[in-house]
CSV table of C-alpha atoms in Angstrom, one decimal:
chain,number,residue,atom,x,y,z
A,1,MET,CA,1.3,-101.7,-94.7
A,2,THR,CA,1.6,-99.1,-92.2
A,3,ILE,CA,1.8,-100.5,-88.7
A,4,VAL,CA,-0.1,-98.6,-86.1
A,5,LYS,CA,1.7,-98.4,-82.9
A,6,PRO,CA,-0.2,-98.8,-79.6
A,7,SER,CA,0.9,-95.4,-78.4
A,8,GLN,CA,-1.4,-93.8,-81.1
A,9,PHE,CA,-4.5,-95.3,-79.1
A,10,SER,CA,-3.4,-93.9,-75.8
A,11,PHE,CA,-6.2,-92.0,-73.9
A,12,SER,CA,-6.1,-90.2,-70.8
A,13,GLY,CA,-6.6,-92.5,-67.8
A,14,GLY,CA,-5.4,-96.1,-67.5
A,15,GLY,CA,-8.9,-97.6,-66.8
A,16,SER,CA,-10.3,-96.4,-70.1
A,17,SER,CA,-7.4,-97.7,-72.1
A,18,SER,CA,-7.7,-101.2,-70.6
A,19,LEU,CA,-11.5,-101.0,-71.4
A,20,CYS,CA,-11.0,-100.2,-75.0
A,21,SER,CA,-8.4,-102.9,-75.5
A,22,LEU,CA,-10.9,-105.5,-74.0
A,23,LYS,CA,-13.7,-104.3,-76.2
A,24,GLY,CA,-11.4,-104.5,-79.3
A,25,SER,CA,-10.3,-108.0,-78.4
A,26,LEU,CA,-14.0,-109.1,-78.0
A,27,LEU,CA,-14.8,-107.5,-81.4
A,28,THR,CA,-11.9,-109.4,-83.2
A,29,VAL,CA,-13.0,-112.7,-81.6
A,30,ALA,CA,-16.6,-112.3,-82.7
A,31,ILE,CA,-15.6,-111.4,-86.3
A,32,LEU,CA,-13.3,-114.5,-86.5
A,33,THR,CA,-16.2,-116.6,-85.0
A,34,PHE,CA,-18.7,-115.3,-87.5
A,35,GLY,CA,-16.2,-115.8,-90.5
A,36,SER,CA,-15.6,-119.5,-89.4
A,37,LEU,CA,-19.2,-120.3,-89.1
A,38,PHE,CA,-19.9,-118.9,-92.5
A,39,TYR,CA,-17.2,-120.9,-94.1
A,40,LEU,CA,-18.4,-124.2,-92.5
A,41,SER,CA,-22.0,-123.4,-93.5
A,42,LEU,CA,-21.0,-122.6,-97.0
A,43,ASN,CA,-18.9,-125.8,-97.2
A,44,SER,CA,-21.7,-128.0,-95.8
A,45,MET,CA,-24.0,-126.6,-98.5
A,46,ARG,CA,-21.4,-127.7,-101.2
A,47,THR,CA,-20.8,-131.1,-99.9
A,48,SER,CA,-24.0,-132.3,-98.3
A,49,PRO,CA,-26.7,-134.3,-100.3
A,50,PRO,CA,-29.6,-132.5,-101.2
A,51,SER,CA,-32.8,-132.6,-99.1
A,52,PRO,CA,-35.4,-134.8,-100.3
A,53,VAL,CA,-38.5,-133.4,-102.2
A,54,ILE,CA,-41.8,-134.2,-100.3
A,55,VAL,CA,-44.4,-135.0,-102.9
A,56,VAL,CA,-48.1,-134.7,-101.6
A,57,THR,CA,-50.3,-137.1,-103.4
A,58,PRO,CA,-53.9,-135.8,-103.5
A,59,ILE,CA,-56.6,-138.0,-102.1
A,60,HIS,CA,-57.9,-140.1,-104.9
A,61,VAL,CA,-61.8,-140.6,-105.1
A,62,PRO,CA,-62.5,-143.6,-107.1
A,63,GLN,CA,-64.0,-142.9,-110.5
A,64,THR,CA,-65.8,-146.1,-110.6
A,65,PHE,CA,-67.2,-148.5,-107.9
A,66,VAL,CA,-68.2,-152.1,-108.1
A,67,ASN,CA,-70.7,-154.2,-106.3
A,68,GLU,CA,-69.1,-155.1,-103.1
A,69,ASP,CA,-69.8,-158.9,-103.5
A,70,LYS,CA,-67.6,-159.2,-106.6
A,71,THR,CA,-64.6,-161.6,-106.5
A,72,ASP,CA,-61.4,-161.3,-108.4
A,73,ASN,CA,-60.5,-163.9,-111.1
A,74,ASP,CA,-57.4,-166.1,-110.1
A,75,ASP,CA,-56.0,-165.6,-113.7
A,76,GLY,CA,-55.9,-161.8,-113.3
A,77,ALA,CA,-58.6,-161.3,-115.9
A,78,ALA,CA,-60.9,-158.4,-115.7
A,79,PRO,CA,-63.8,-158.7,-113.2
A,80,THR,CA,-66.9,-160.3,-114.5
A,81,THR,CA,-69.4,-158.2,-112.5
A,82,GLU,CA,-70.6,-155.0,-114.0
A,83,GLU,CA,-68.6,-151.7,-113.4
A,84,GLU,CA,-70.4,-148.4,-113.8
A,85,SER,CA,-68.5,-145.1,-113.9
A,86,TYR,CA,-70.3,-142.4,-111.7
A,87,SER,CA,-67.7,-139.7,-111.9
A,88,ASP,CA,-69.6,-137.6,-114.6
A,89,VAL,CA,-73.1,-137.5,-113.3
A,90,TYR,CA,-72.7,-137.5,-109.3
A,91,HIS,CA,-71.8,-134.5,-107.3
A,92,SER,CA,-69.8,-136.9,-105.0
A,93,PRO,CA,-69.7,-140.5,-106.2
A,94,GLU,CA,-67.9,-141.9,-103.4
A,95,ALA,CA,-70.2,-140.3,-100.9
A,96,PHE,CA,-73.3,-141.7,-102.8
A,97,ARG,CA,-71.8,-145.1,-103.0
A,98,LEU,CA,-71.0,-145.1,-99.0
A,99,ASN,CA,-74.3,-143.5,-98.0
A,100,TYR,CA,-76.3,-145.7,-100.4
A,101,ALA,CA,-74.8,-148.9,-98.8
A,102,GLU,CA,-75.5,-147.5,-95.3
A,103,MET,CA,-79.1,-146.8,-96.2
A,104,GLU,CA,-79.6,-150.4,-97.5
A,105,LYS,CA,-78.4,-151.9,-94.3
A,106,ARG,CA,-80.0,-149.5,-91.8
A,107,PHE,CA,-83.1,-147.4,-93.1
A,108,LYS,CA,-86.4,-148.4,-91.7
A,109,VAL,CA,-89.8,-146.8,-92.3
A,110,TYR,CA,-93.0,-147.3,-90.4
A,111,ILE,CA,-96.3,-147.2,-92.3
A,112,TYR,CA,-99.4,-146.2,-90.3
A,113,PRO,CA,-102.0,-148.9,-90.7
A,114,ASP,CA,-105.0,-146.6,-90.1
A,115,GLY,CA,-107.1,-144.7,-92.5
A,116,ASP,CA,-109.9,-144.6,-94.9
A,117,PRO,CA,-109.9,-147.7,-97.1
A,118,ASN,CA,-110.3,-145.3,-100.1
A,119,THR,CA,-107.0,-143.6,-99.3
A,120,PHE,CA,-105.1,-146.5,-97.7
A,121,TYR,CA,-101.6,-147.3,-99.0
A,122,GLN,CA,-102.5,-150.9,-99.9
A,123,THR,CA,-104.8,-149.8,-102.9
A,124,PRO,CA,-103.0,-147.0,-104.9
A,125,ARG,CA,-105.3,-145.7,-107.5
A,126,LYS,CA,-103.1,-146.8,-110.5
A,127,VAL,CA,-99.5,-147.1,-111.6
A,128,THR,CA,-100.1,-145.6,-115.0
A,129,GLY,CA,-100.1,-142.1,-116.5
A,130,LYS,CA,-98.3,-139.0,-115.5
A,131,TYR,CA,-99.1,-139.3,-111.9
A,132,ALA,CA,-97.7,-143.0,-111.8
A,133,SER,CA,-94.9,-141.9,-109.5
A,134,GLU,CA,-97.3,-141.6,-106.5
A,135,GLY,CA,-98.9,-145.1,-107.1
A,136,TYR,CA,-95.5,-146.8,-107.6
A,137,PHE,CA,-94.1,-145.3,-104.3
A,138,PHE,CA,-97.2,-146.5,-102.4
A,139,GLN,CA,-96.9,-150.0,-103.9
A,140,ASN,CA,-93.1,-150.1,-103.7
A,141,ILE,CA,-92.7,-149.1,-100.1
A,142,ARG,CA,-95.2,-151.9,-99.1
A,143,GLU,CA,-92.9,-154.6,-100.5
A,144,SER,CA,-89.5,-153.1,-100.0
A,145,ARG,CA,-86.8,-154.0,-97.4
A,146,PHE,CA,-87.2,-150.7,-95.8
A,147,ARG,CA,-90.7,-151.2,-94.3
A,148,THR,CA,-90.7,-152.2,-90.6
A,149,LEU,CA,-93.7,-153.3,-88.5
A,150,ASP,CA,-91.9,-152.1,-85.3
A,151,PRO,CA,-92.4,-148.3,-85.0
A,152,GLU,CA,-89.7,-148.2,-82.3
A,153,GLU,CA,-86.9,-149.1,-84.8
A,154,ALA,CA,-88.2,-146.7,-87.5
A,155,ASN,CA,-86.2,-143.7,-88.7
A,156,LEU,CA,-89.1,-142.1,-90.5
A,157,PHE,CA,-92.9,-142.5,-90.6
A,158,PHE,CA,-95.0,-142.6,-93.6
A,159,ILE,CA,-98.4,-140.9,-93.8
A,160,PRO,CA,-100.1,-143.2,-96.3
A,161,ILE,CA,-102.9,-141.0,-97.7
A,162,SER,CA,-103.3,-140.8,-101.5
A,163,CYS,CA,-104.9,-137.7,-102.6
A,164,HIS,CA,-104.5,-139.1,-106.4
A,165,LYS,CA,-106.9,-141.9,-105.3
A,166,MET,CA,-109.3,-139.6,-103.6
A,167,ARG,CA,-109.3,-137.4,-106.9
A,168,GLY,CA,-109.9,-140.4,-108.9
A,169,LYS,CA,-113.2,-141.2,-107.0
A,170,GLY,CA,-114.5,-137.6,-107.5
A,171,THR,CA,-113.7,-136.3,-104.1
A,172,SER,CA,-113.7,-132.5,-104.2
A,173,TYR,CA,-110.7,-130.3,-103.3
A,174,GLU,CA,-112.5,-129.0,-100.1
A,175,ASN,CA,-113.5,-132.6,-99.0
A,176,MET,CA,-110.0,-133.8,-99.6
A,177,THR,CA,-108.6,-131.1,-97.4
A,178,VAL,CA,-111.1,-132.1,-94.5
A,179,ILE,CA,-110.1,-135.9,-95.0
A,180,VAL,CA,-106.4,-135.1,-94.8
A,181,GLN,CA,-106.7,-132.9,-91.7
A,182,ASN,CA,-108.9,-135.5,-89.8
A,183,TYR,CA,-106.6,-138.4,-90.7
A,184,VAL,CA,-103.5,-136.7,-89.4
A,185,ASP,CA,-105.3,-135.4,-86.2
A,186,GLY,CA,-106.3,-139.0,-85.6
A,187,LEU,CA,-102.7,-140.3,-86.0
A,188,ILE,CA,-101.6,-137.5,-83.6
A,189,ALA,CA,-104.2,-138.5,-81.0
A,190,LYS,CA,-103.5,-142.3,-81.2
A,191,TYR,CA,-99.8,-142.6,-81.6
A,192,PRO,CA,-97.1,-141.0,-79.6
A,193,TYR,CA,-94.6,-140.7,-82.6
A,194,TRP,CA,-95.6,-137.4,-84.1
A,195,ASN,CA,-95.5,-135.6,-80.9
A,196,ARG,CA,-91.8,-136.6,-80.3
A,197,THR,CA,-90.7,-134.3,-83.2
A,198,LEU,CA,-93.9,-132.5,-84.0
A,199,GLY,CA,-93.9,-134.4,-87.3
A,200,ALA,CA,-90.4,-133.8,-88.4
A,201,ASP,CA,-89.8,-137.5,-88.9
A,202,HIS,CA,-92.8,-138.0,-90.9
A,203,PHE,CA,-93.4,-137.7,-94.6
A,204,PHE,CA,-96.2,-137.8,-97.4
A,205,VAL,CA,-96.2,-138.5,-101.0
A,206,THR,CA,-98.3,-136.8,-103.6
A,207,CYS,CA,-97.7,-136.1,-107.3
A,208,HIS,CA,-101.0,-134.5,-108.3
A,209,ASP,CA,-100.8,-130.7,-107.9
A,210,VAL,CA,-104.4,-130.9,-106.5
A,211,GLY,CA,-103.0,-133.2,-103.9
A,212,VAL,CA,-100.5,-130.7,-102.9
A,213,ARG,CA,-103.3,-128.1,-102.4
A,214,ALA,CA,-105.1,-130.6,-100.2
A,215,PHE,CA,-102.3,-131.0,-97.8
A,216,GLU,CA,-101.8,-127.4,-97.6
A,217,GLY,CA,-105.0,-127.4,-95.5
A,218,SER,CA,-102.9,-128.8,-92.6
A,219,PRO,CA,-100.2,-126.1,-91.7
A,220,LEU,CA,-98.4,-128.6,-89.4
A,221,LEU,CA,-97.9,-130.9,-92.4
A,222,ILE,CA,-96.4,-128.1,-94.5
A,223,LYS,CA,-94.3,-126.7,-92.0
A,224,ASN,CA,-92.8,-129.7,-90.2
A,225,THR,CA,-93.1,-132.9,-92.4
A,226,ILE,CA,-91.1,-134.0,-95.3
A,227,ARG,CA,-93.1,-133.4,-98.6
A,228,VAL,CA,-92.3,-135.7,-101.3
A,229,VAL,CA,-94.0,-133.9,-104.3
A,230,CYS,CA,-93.9,-133.6,-108.0
A,231,SER,CA,-94.3,-129.8,-108.1
A,232,PRO,CA,-91.2,-128.8,-106.1
A,233,SER,CA,-91.3,-125.0,-106.9
A,234,TYR,CA,-89.2,-123.2,-104.2
A,235,ASN,CA,-91.0,-119.7,-104.7
A,236,VAL,CA,-94.2,-121.1,-103.2
A,237,GLY,CA,-93.1,-122.9,-100.1
A,238,PHE,CA,-91.0,-125.8,-101.1
A,239,ILE,CA,-87.9,-126.1,-99.0
A,240,PRO,CA,-85.1,-128.0,-100.7
A,241,HIS,CA,-83.2,-129.1,-97.6
A,242,LYS,CA,-86.4,-130.5,-95.9
A,243,ASP,CA,-88.6,-131.6,-98.9
A,244,VAL,CA,-88.0,-133.9,-101.7
A,245,ALA,CA,-88.6,-133.5,-105.5
A,246,LEU,CA,-90.6,-136.6,-106.8
A,247,PRO,CA,-89.9,-137.0,-110.5
A,248,GLN,CA,-93.1,-137.0,-112.5
A,249,VAL,CA,-92.8,-140.2,-114.7
A,250,LEU,CA,-95.3,-141.1,-117.5
A,251,GLN,CA,-95.4,-145.0,-117.2
A,252,PRO,CA,-95.4,-147.4,-118.8
A,253,PHE,CA,-93.0,-145.9,-121.4
A,254,ALA,CA,-94.5,-146.6,-124.8
A,255,LEU,CA,-90.9,-147.4,-126.3
A,256,PRO,CA,-87.7,-148.8,-125.3
A,257,ALA,CA,-85.1,-146.5,-123.7
A,258,GLY,CA,-82.9,-144.6,-126.2
A,259,GLY,CA,-79.4,-145.8,-126.3
A,260,ASN,CA,-76.0,-144.3,-127.5
A,261,ASP,CA,-77.2,-143.7,-131.0
A,262,VAL,CA,-76.4,-140.1,-131.6
A,263,GLU,CA,-76.0,-140.0,-135.4
A,264,ASN,CA,-79.6,-140.4,-136.2
A,265,ARG,CA,-80.6,-137.4,-134.1
A,266,THR,CA,-80.9,-134.9,-136.9
A,267,THR,CA,-83.5,-132.5,-135.5
A,268,LEU,CA,-81.9,-129.8,-133.3
A,269,GLY,CA,-84.9,-129.3,-130.8
A,270,PHE,CA,-88.4,-130.5,-130.2
A,271,TRP,CA,-91.5,-129.6,-128.2
A,272,ALA,CA,-95.1,-130.2,-128.8
A,273,GLY,CA,-97.8,-129.4,-126.1
A,274,HIS,CA,-100.5,-127.4,-124.8
A,275,ARG,CA,-99.8,-123.7,-124.2
A,276,ASN,CA,-100.9,-123.7,-120.5
A,277,SER,CA,-98.2,-121.5,-119.1
A,278,LYS,CA,-96.5,-118.1,-120.0
A,279,ILE,CA,-93.3,-119.8,-121.1
A,280,ARG,CA,-95.0,-122.2,-123.3
A,281,VAL,CA,-96.9,-119.3,-125.0
A,282,ILE,CA,-93.6,-117.5,-125.6
A,283,LEU,CA,-91.9,-120.6,-126.8
A,284,ALA,CA,-94.7,-121.5,-129.4
A,285,ARG,CA,-94.8,-117.7,-130.5
A,286,VAL,CA,-91.3,-117.2,-131.1
A,287,TRP,CA,-90.2,-120.7,-132.7
A,288,GLU,CA,-93.2,-122.7,-134.0
A,289,ASN,CA,-92.4,-121.5,-137.6
A,290,ASP,CA,-88.5,-122.2,-137.3
A,291,THR,CA,-87.0,-124.6,-139.8
A,292,GLU,CA,-84.4,-126.1,-137.4
A,293,LEU,CA,-86.5,-126.3,-134.3
A,294,ASP,CA,-89.6,-128.6,-134.3
A,295,ILE,CA,-92.0,-126.7,-132.2
A,296,SER,CA,-95.7,-127.4,-132.2
A,297,ASN,CA,-98.2,-125.4,-130.0
A,298,ASN,CA,-100.4,-128.4,-129.7
A,299,ARG,CA,-100.1,-131.9,-128.7
A,300,ILE,CA,-99.6,-134.2,-131.6
A,301,ASN,CA,-102.8,-135.9,-132.7
A,302,ARG,CA,-102.8,-139.7,-132.4
A,303,ALA,CA,-104.6,-139.9,-135.8
A,304,THR,CA,-101.4,-138.9,-137.5
A,305,GLY,CA,-99.8,-142.4,-136.6
A,306,HIS,CA,-98.9,-144.8,-133.9
A,307,LEU,CA,-96.6,-143.2,-131.2
A,308,VAL,CA,-95.5,-140.4,-133.5
A,309,TYR,CA,-95.0,-138.2,-130.6
A,310,GLN,CA,-92.8,-140.6,-128.8
A,311,LYS,CA,-90.7,-141.4,-132.0
A,312,ARG,CA,-89.9,-137.8,-132.3
A,313,PHE,CA,-87.7,-138.2,-129.3
A,314,TYR,CA,-85.5,-140.6,-130.9
A,315,ARG,CA,-84.7,-138.2,-133.9
A,316,THR,CA,-84.0,-135.2,-131.7
A,317,LYS,CA,-80.8,-133.9,-130.1
A,318,PHE,CA,-82.5,-131.5,-127.5
A,319,CYS,CA,-86.0,-131.8,-126.2
A,320,ILE,CA,-87.5,-128.6,-124.8
A,321,CYS,CA,-89.1,-128.9,-121.4
A,322,PRO,CA,-90.9,-125.9,-120.3
A,323,GLY,CA,-92.9,-125.7,-117.1
A,324,GLY,CA,-96.6,-126.0,-117.4
A,325,SER,CA,-99.2,-125.3,-115.0
A,326,GLN,CA,-96.5,-126.2,-112.4
A,327,VAL,CA,-92.8,-126.0,-112.7
A,328,ASN,CA,-92.6,-129.9,-113.4
A,329,SER,CA,-93.3,-131.8,-116.5
A,330,ALA,CA,-93.4,-135.6,-117.3
A,331,ARG,CA,-91.6,-134.4,-120.6
A,332,ILE,CA,-88.4,-134.3,-118.6
A,333,THR,CA,-88.3,-137.9,-117.7
A,334,ASP,CA,-89.7,-138.8,-121.2
A,335,SER,CA,-86.7,-137.0,-122.7
A,336,ILE,CA,-84.3,-138.9,-120.4
A,337,HIS,CA,-85.8,-142.3,-121.2
A,338,TYR,CA,-85.7,-141.8,-125.0
A,339,GLY,CA,-82.2,-140.4,-124.9
A,340,CYS,CA,-83.0,-136.9,-125.9
A,341,ILE,CA,-81.1,-134.2,-124.0
A,342,PRO,CA,-83.7,-132.3,-121.8
A,343,VAL,CA,-83.5,-128.6,-122.0
A,344,ILE,CA,-85.1,-127.3,-118.8
A,345,LEU,CA,-87.0,-124.0,-119.3
A,346,SER,CA,-88.6,-123.6,-115.9
A,347,ASP,CA,-87.6,-121.1,-113.1
A,348,TYR,CA,-87.8,-122.1,-109.4
A,349,TYR,CA,-87.8,-125.8,-110.1
A,350,ASP,CA,-85.8,-127.8,-107.7
A,351,LEU,CA,-85.0,-130.6,-110.2
A,352,PRO,CA,-85.3,-134.3,-108.9
A,353,PHE,CA,-82.2,-135.6,-107.2
A,354,ASN,CA,-80.5,-132.4,-107.6
A,355,ASP,CA,-78.4,-132.7,-104.5
A,356,ILE,CA,-77.2,-136.0,-105.8
A,357,LEU,CA,-77.0,-135.7,-109.6
A,358,ASN,CA,-75.1,-133.0,-111.5
A,359,TRP,CA,-77.9,-132.2,-114.0
A,360,ARG,CA,-75.5,-129.9,-116.1
A,361,LYS,CA,-73.7,-133.1,-117.0
A,362,PHE,CA,-76.6,-134.5,-118.9
A,363,ALA,CA,-79.1,-131.7,-119.5
A,364,VAL,CA,-79.1,-128.1,-120.5
A,365,VAL,CA,-80.4,-125.9,-117.8
A,366,LEU,CA,-81.7,-122.5,-118.9
A,367,ARG,CA,-83.6,-119.5,-117.5
A,368,GLU,CA,-87.0,-118.9,-118.9
A,369,GLN,CA,-85.8,-115.6,-120.3
A,370,ASP,CA,-83.3,-117.6,-122.4
A,371,VAL,CA,-86.1,-118.8,-124.7
A,372,TYR,CA,-85.6,-115.9,-127.0
A,373,ASN,CA,-82.0,-117.2,-127.8
A,374,LEU,CA,-82.9,-120.8,-127.6
A,375,LYS,CA,-81.8,-121.8,-131.0
A,376,GLN,CA,-78.4,-120.1,-130.9
A,377,ILE,CA,-77.7,-121.5,-127.4
A,378,LEU,CA,-78.3,-125.1,-128.7
A,379,LYS,CA,-76.4,-124.6,-132.0
A,380,ASN,CA,-73.4,-123.2,-130.0
A,381,ILE,CA,-73.1,-126.6,-128.2
A,382,PRO,CA,-70.2,-128.4,-129.8
A,383,HIS,CA,-70.8,-132.0,-131.1
A,384,SER,CA,-68.3,-133.4,-128.6
A,385,GLU,CA,-70.1,-131.8,-125.7
A,386,PHE,CA,-73.5,-133.2,-127.0
A,387,VAL,CA,-72.0,-136.6,-127.2
A,388,SER,CA,-70.8,-136.3,-123.6
A,389,LEU,CA,-74.2,-135.1,-122.4
A,390,HIS,CA,-75.8,-138.0,-124.2
A,391,ASN,CA,-73.6,-140.7,-122.8
A,392,ASN,CA,-74.2,-139.2,-119.3
A,393,LEU,CA,-77.9,-139.2,-119.9
A,394,VAL,CA,-77.9,-143.0,-120.7
A,395,LYS,CA,-76.1,-143.5,-117.2
A,396,VAL,CA,-79.0,-141.8,-115.2
A,397,GLN,CA,-81.9,-143.4,-117.1
A,398,LYS,CA,-82.2,-146.1,-114.4
A,399,HIS,CA,-82.8,-143.5,-111.8
A,400,PHE,CA,-85.9,-142.2,-113.4
A,401,GLN,CA,-87.6,-145.7,-114.0
A,402,TRP,CA,-90.1,-147.3,-111.6
A,403,ASN,CA,-90.3,-151.0,-111.2
A,404,SER,CA,-92.4,-153.5,-109.3
A,405,PRO,CA,-90.9,-154.9,-107.4
A,406,PRO,CA,-88.4,-152.0,-107.0
A,407,VAL,CA,-84.8,-152.5,-108.4
A,408,LYS,CA,-81.7,-151.1,-107.1
A,409,PHE,CA,-80.9,-147.6,-108.0
A,410,ASP,CA,-84.4,-147.0,-109.6
A,411,ALA,CA,-86.7,-144.1,-108.9
A,412,PHE,CA,-88.0,-145.6,-105.7
A,413,HIS,CA,-84.6,-146.3,-104.2
A,414,MET,CA,-83.5,-142.7,-105.2
A,415,ILE,CA,-86.4,-141.3,-103.4
A,416,MET,CA,-85.6,-143.4,-100.4
A,417,TYR,CA,-82.1,-142.2,-100.5
A,418,GLU,CA,-83.2,-138.6,-100.4
A,419,LEU,CA,-85.4,-139.5,-97.4
A,420,TRP,CA,-82.4,-141.3,-95.7
A,421,LEU,CA,-80.4,-138.2,-96.2
A,422,ARG,CA,-83.0,-136.0,-94.5
A,423,HIS,CA,-83.6,-138.2,-91.5
A,424,HIS,CA,-80.1,-137.4,-90.3
A,425,VAL,CA,-81.0,-133.7,-89.5
A,426,ILE,CA,-83.9,-134.7,-87.2
A,427,LYS,CA,-83.1,-134.3,-83.5
A,428,TYR,CA,-85.1,-135.8,-80.6
């Protein structure tokens, strides 16, 4: 090694030489310090235990929920109360469970006691036929826990005027419109509750399409109130976040509910009915002669046998549900009851309980233009998927059943739940 003598670094001027020496010393110290720190750090990495791995556990939403009043067995056996899985059919099973329980505790509805006896809620026209949903609601609300006689504790106010009953008595559409308008004007004049929200916390129920037209004679009813209707077409004024789709149920059902029997369903698809809409005309024209789809362009005549139409549902995998004169059809709830997967062929239809139930888990939802490829679409559905759809369909049957008195989770309670969800958006 060649040793460099200090004289080799001499510069002119003593001050400059001292300054350079100081800088060199500081640089040497810095290099040694950095080297020491690097060595200590490297040695620490070799000898220290590894840092713990933090595992983030996702929030678990229960896949099932049990009646809250159940008790566990002392011997550790499985609970004896019924457990039901909601994970496949609800958008948010836990939210539904909690909100439903809250509704049962707190929801109160005041029913106006005034009105023409021919339209008064105490005397619904009937609870049979394809408009039975209206009659059942009028009857159920009167005998339910949700009714209150104190308007000051009410969350919502029910306008109990039945256009279906008026229609049954031969009242013309024009007269129905006048009756509805006069009735609502009388409530506004007599009670202070409408004026607090301009009717936003009021609702009415009608299943007949003529009834919807009769209420349209009162612009305030259409704009402000919650409309519970069987024809929820959102291209002609239905507002999903405000209004409620009432399922059109043909009651009483002629035969028992279809269970989990999938092996005997050998027919691919079935529809029989009147050609009273464009989509039905196309459906009949394209598929009525098909050998795998059972399509009839007329209703099945009762003379061919007892309950022949209803029994077809038991033997079919997919039941075609095209819109009729309105977007809705009682055929959808028939399909659900008899265990036949409904195939929705109706544009602009806000399906009942659509914000609660995931319809694509138990039904096939198509656009009307898909009618031309209908058979291939249905044949492309694997058997495993069909079985899953059918199992989920059985789970939701109770939601499309009316009872008197009402039963937990039935159609009445689902409508009340929809109303409960909407009452939260009302501001005084």
